[in-house]
GROMACS .gro file of N, CA and C in nm:
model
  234
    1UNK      N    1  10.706   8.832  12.035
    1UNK     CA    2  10.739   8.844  11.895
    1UNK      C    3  10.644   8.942  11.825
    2UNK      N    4  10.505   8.886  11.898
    2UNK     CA    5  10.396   9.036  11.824
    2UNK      C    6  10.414   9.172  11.841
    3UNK      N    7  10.467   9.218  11.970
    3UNK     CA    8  10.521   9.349  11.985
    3UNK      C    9  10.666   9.388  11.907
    4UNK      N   10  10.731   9.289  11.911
    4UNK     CA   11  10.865   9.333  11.859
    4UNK      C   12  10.849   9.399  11.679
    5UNK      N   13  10.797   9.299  11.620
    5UNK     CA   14  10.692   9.332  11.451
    5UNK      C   15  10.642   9.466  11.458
    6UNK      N   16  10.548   9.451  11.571
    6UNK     CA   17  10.462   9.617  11.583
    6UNK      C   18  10.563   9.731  11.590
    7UNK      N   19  10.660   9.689  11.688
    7UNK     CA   20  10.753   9.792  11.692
    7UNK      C   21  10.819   9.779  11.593
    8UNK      N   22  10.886   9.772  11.504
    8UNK     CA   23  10.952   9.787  11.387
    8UNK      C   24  10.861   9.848  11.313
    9UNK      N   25  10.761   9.835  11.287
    9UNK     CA   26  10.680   9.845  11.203
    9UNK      C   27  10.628  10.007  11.238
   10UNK      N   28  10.606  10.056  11.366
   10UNK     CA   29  10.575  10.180  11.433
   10UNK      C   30  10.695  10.278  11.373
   11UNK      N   31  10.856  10.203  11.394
   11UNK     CA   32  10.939  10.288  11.407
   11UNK      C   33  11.007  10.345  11.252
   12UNK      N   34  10.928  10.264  11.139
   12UNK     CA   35  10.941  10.262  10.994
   12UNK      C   36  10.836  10.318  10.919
   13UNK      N   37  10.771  10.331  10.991
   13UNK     CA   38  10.664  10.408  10.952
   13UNK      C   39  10.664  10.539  10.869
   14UNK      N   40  10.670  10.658  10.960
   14UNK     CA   41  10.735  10.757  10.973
   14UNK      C   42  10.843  10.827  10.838
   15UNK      N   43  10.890  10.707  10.868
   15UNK     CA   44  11.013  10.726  10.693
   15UNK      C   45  10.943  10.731  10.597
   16UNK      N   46  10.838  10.679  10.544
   16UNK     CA   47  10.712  10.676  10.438
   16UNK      C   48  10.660  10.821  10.364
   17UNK      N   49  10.592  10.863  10.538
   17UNK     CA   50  10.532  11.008  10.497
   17UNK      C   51  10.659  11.124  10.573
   18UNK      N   52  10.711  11.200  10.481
   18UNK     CA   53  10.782  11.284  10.546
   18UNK      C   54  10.811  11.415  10.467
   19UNK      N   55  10.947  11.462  10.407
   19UNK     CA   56  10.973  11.605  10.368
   19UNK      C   57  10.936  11.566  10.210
   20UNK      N   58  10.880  11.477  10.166
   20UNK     CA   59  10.781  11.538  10.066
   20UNK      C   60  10.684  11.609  10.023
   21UNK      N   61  10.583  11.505  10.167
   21UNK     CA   62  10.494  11.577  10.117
   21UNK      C   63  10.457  11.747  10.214
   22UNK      N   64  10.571  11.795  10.268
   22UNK     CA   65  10.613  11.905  10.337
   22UNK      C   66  10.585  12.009  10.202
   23UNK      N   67  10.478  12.129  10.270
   23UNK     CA   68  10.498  12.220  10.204
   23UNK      C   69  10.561  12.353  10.237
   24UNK      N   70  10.721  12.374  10.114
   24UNK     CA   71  10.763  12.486  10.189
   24UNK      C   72  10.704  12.606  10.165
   25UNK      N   73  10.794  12.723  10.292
   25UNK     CA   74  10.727  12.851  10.232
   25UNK      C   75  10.805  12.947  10.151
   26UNK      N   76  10.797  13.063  10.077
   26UNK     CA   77  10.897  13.145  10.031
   26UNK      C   78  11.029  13.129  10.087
   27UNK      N   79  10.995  13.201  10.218
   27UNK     CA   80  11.131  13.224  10.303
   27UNK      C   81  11.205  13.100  10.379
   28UNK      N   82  11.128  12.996  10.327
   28UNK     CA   83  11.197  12.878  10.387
   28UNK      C   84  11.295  12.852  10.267
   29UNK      N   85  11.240  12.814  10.189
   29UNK     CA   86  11.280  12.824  10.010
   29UNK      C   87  11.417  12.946  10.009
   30UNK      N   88  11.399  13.069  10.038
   30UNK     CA   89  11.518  13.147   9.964
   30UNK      C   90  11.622  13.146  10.132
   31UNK      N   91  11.588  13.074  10.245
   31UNK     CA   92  11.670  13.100  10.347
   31UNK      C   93  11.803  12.932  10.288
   32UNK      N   94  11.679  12.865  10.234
   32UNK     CA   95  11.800  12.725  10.147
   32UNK      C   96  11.826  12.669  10.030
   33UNK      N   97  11.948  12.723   9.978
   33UNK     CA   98  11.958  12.772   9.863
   33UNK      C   99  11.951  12.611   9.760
   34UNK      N  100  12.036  12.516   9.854
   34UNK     CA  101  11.990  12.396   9.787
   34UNK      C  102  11.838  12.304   9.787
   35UNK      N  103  11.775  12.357   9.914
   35UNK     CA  104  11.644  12.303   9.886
   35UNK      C  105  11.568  12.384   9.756
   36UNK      N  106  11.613  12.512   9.738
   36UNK     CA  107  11.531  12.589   9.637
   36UNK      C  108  11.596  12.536   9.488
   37UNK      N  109  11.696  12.536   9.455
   37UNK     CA  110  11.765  12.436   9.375
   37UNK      C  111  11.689  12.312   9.314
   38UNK      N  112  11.734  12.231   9.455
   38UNK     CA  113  11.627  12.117   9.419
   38UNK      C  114  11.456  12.084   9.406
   39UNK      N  115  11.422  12.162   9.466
   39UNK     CA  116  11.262  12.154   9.435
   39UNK      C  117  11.264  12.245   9.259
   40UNK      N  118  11.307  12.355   9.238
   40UNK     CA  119  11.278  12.443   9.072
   40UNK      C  120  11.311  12.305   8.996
   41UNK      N  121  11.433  12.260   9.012
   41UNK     CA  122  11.494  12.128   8.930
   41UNK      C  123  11.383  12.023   8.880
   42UNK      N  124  11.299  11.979   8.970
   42UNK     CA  125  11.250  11.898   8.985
   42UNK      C  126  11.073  11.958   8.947
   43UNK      N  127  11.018  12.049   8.917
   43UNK     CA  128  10.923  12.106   8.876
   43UNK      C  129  10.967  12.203   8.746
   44UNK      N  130  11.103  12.175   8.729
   44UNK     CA  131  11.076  12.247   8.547
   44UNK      C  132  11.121  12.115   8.465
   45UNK      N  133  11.157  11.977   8.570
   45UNK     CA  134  11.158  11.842   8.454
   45UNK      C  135  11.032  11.806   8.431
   46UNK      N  136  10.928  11.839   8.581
   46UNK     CA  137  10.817  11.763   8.503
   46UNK      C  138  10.715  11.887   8.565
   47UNK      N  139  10.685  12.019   8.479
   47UNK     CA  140  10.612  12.095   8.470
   47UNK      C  141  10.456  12.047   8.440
   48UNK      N  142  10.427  11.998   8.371
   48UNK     CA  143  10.252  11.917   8.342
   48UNK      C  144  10.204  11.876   8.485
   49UNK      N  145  10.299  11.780   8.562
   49UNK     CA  146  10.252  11.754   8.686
   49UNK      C  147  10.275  11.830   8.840
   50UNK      N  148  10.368  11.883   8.793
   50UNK     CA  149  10.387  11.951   8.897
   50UNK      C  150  10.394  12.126   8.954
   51UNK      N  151  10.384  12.226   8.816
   51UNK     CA  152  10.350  12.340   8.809
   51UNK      C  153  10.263  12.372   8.923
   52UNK      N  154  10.188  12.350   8.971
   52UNK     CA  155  10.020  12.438   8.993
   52UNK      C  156  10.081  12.352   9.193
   53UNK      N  157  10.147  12.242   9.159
   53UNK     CA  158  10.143  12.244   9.315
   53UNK      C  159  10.258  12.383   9.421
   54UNK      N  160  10.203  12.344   9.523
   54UNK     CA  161  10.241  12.442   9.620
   54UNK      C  162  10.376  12.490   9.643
   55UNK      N  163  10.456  12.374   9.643
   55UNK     CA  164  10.591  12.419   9.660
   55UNK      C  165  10.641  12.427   9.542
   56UNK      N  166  10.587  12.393   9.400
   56UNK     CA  167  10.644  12.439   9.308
   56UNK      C  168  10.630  12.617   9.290
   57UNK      N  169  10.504  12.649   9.325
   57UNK     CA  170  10.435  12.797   9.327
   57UNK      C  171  10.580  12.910   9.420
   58UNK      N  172  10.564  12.809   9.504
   58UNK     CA  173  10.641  12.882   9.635
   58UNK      C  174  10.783  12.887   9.528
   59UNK      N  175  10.841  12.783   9.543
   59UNK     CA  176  10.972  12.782   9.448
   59UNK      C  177  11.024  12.882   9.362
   60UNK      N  178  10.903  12.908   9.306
   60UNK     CA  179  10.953  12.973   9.168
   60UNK      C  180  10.929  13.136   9.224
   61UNK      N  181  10.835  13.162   9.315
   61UNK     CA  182  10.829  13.329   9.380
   61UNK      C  183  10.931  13.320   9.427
   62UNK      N  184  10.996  13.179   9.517
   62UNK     CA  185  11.111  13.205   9.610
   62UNK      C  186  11.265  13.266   9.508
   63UNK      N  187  11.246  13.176   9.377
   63UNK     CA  188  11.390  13.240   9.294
   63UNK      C  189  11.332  13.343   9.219
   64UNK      N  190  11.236  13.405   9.169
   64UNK     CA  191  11.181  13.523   9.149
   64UNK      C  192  11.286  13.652   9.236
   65UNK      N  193  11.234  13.611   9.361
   65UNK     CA  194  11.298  13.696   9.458
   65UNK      C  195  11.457  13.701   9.453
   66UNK      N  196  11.466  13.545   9.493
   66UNK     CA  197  11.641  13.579   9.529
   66UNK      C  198  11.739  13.654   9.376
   67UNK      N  199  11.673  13.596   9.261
   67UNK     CA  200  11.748  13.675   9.143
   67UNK      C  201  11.733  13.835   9.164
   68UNK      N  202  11.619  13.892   9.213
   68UNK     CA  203  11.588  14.019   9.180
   68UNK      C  204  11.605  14.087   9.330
   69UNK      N  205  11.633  14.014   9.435
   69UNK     CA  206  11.658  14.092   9.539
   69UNK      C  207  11.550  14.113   9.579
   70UNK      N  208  11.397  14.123   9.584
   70UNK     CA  209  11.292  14.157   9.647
   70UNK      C  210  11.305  14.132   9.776
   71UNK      N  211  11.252  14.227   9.882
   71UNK     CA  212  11.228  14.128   9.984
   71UNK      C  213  11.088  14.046  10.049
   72UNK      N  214  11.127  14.006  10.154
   72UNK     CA  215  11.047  13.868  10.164
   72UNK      C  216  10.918  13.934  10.141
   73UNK      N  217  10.832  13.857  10.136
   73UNK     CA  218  10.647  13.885  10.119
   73UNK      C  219  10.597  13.737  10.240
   74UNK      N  220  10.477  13.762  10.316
   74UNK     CA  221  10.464  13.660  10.385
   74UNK      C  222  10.347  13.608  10.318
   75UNK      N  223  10.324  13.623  10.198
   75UNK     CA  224  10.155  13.572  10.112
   75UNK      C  225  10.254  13.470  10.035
   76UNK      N  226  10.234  13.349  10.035
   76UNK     CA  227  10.271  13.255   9.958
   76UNK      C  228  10.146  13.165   9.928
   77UNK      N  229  10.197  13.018   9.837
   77UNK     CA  230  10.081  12.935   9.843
   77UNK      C  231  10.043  12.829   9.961
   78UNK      N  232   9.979  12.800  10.009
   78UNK     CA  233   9.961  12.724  10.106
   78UNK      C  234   9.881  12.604  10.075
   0.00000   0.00000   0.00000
């Protein structure tokens, strides 16, 4: 019964930490148009907290670009 707990518990884990706290890059950002979508969405509702982080940074160079056609740059925020 103690292993069976552990294992559930091993295999739920995982789901916790995941594509949140993932940081994308430019070209990950303008290669998907709904992940870029949804991350700008979600950093111009709550700009105070979330501006200055990484994938908001990335986000906003990433639609920078795709509006204006630039192409890619490999210097993003990391």
């Amino acid at each position: 019964m103690k292993h069976l707990l552990l294992g559930i518990v091993m295999l739920t884990l995982p789901g916790c930490f995941g594509e949140e706290d993932r940081i994308y890059t430019v070209d990950e950002l303008i290669d998907d148009e709904v992940l870029l979508a949804k991350i700008t969405s979600e950093c111009r509702n709550n700009p105070g907290a979330l501006r200055q982080t990484p994938n908001c940074q990335n986000a906003e160079a990433a639609d920078w670009r795709v509006r204006l056609h630039l192409p890619r740059n490999r210097q993003e925020a990391e």
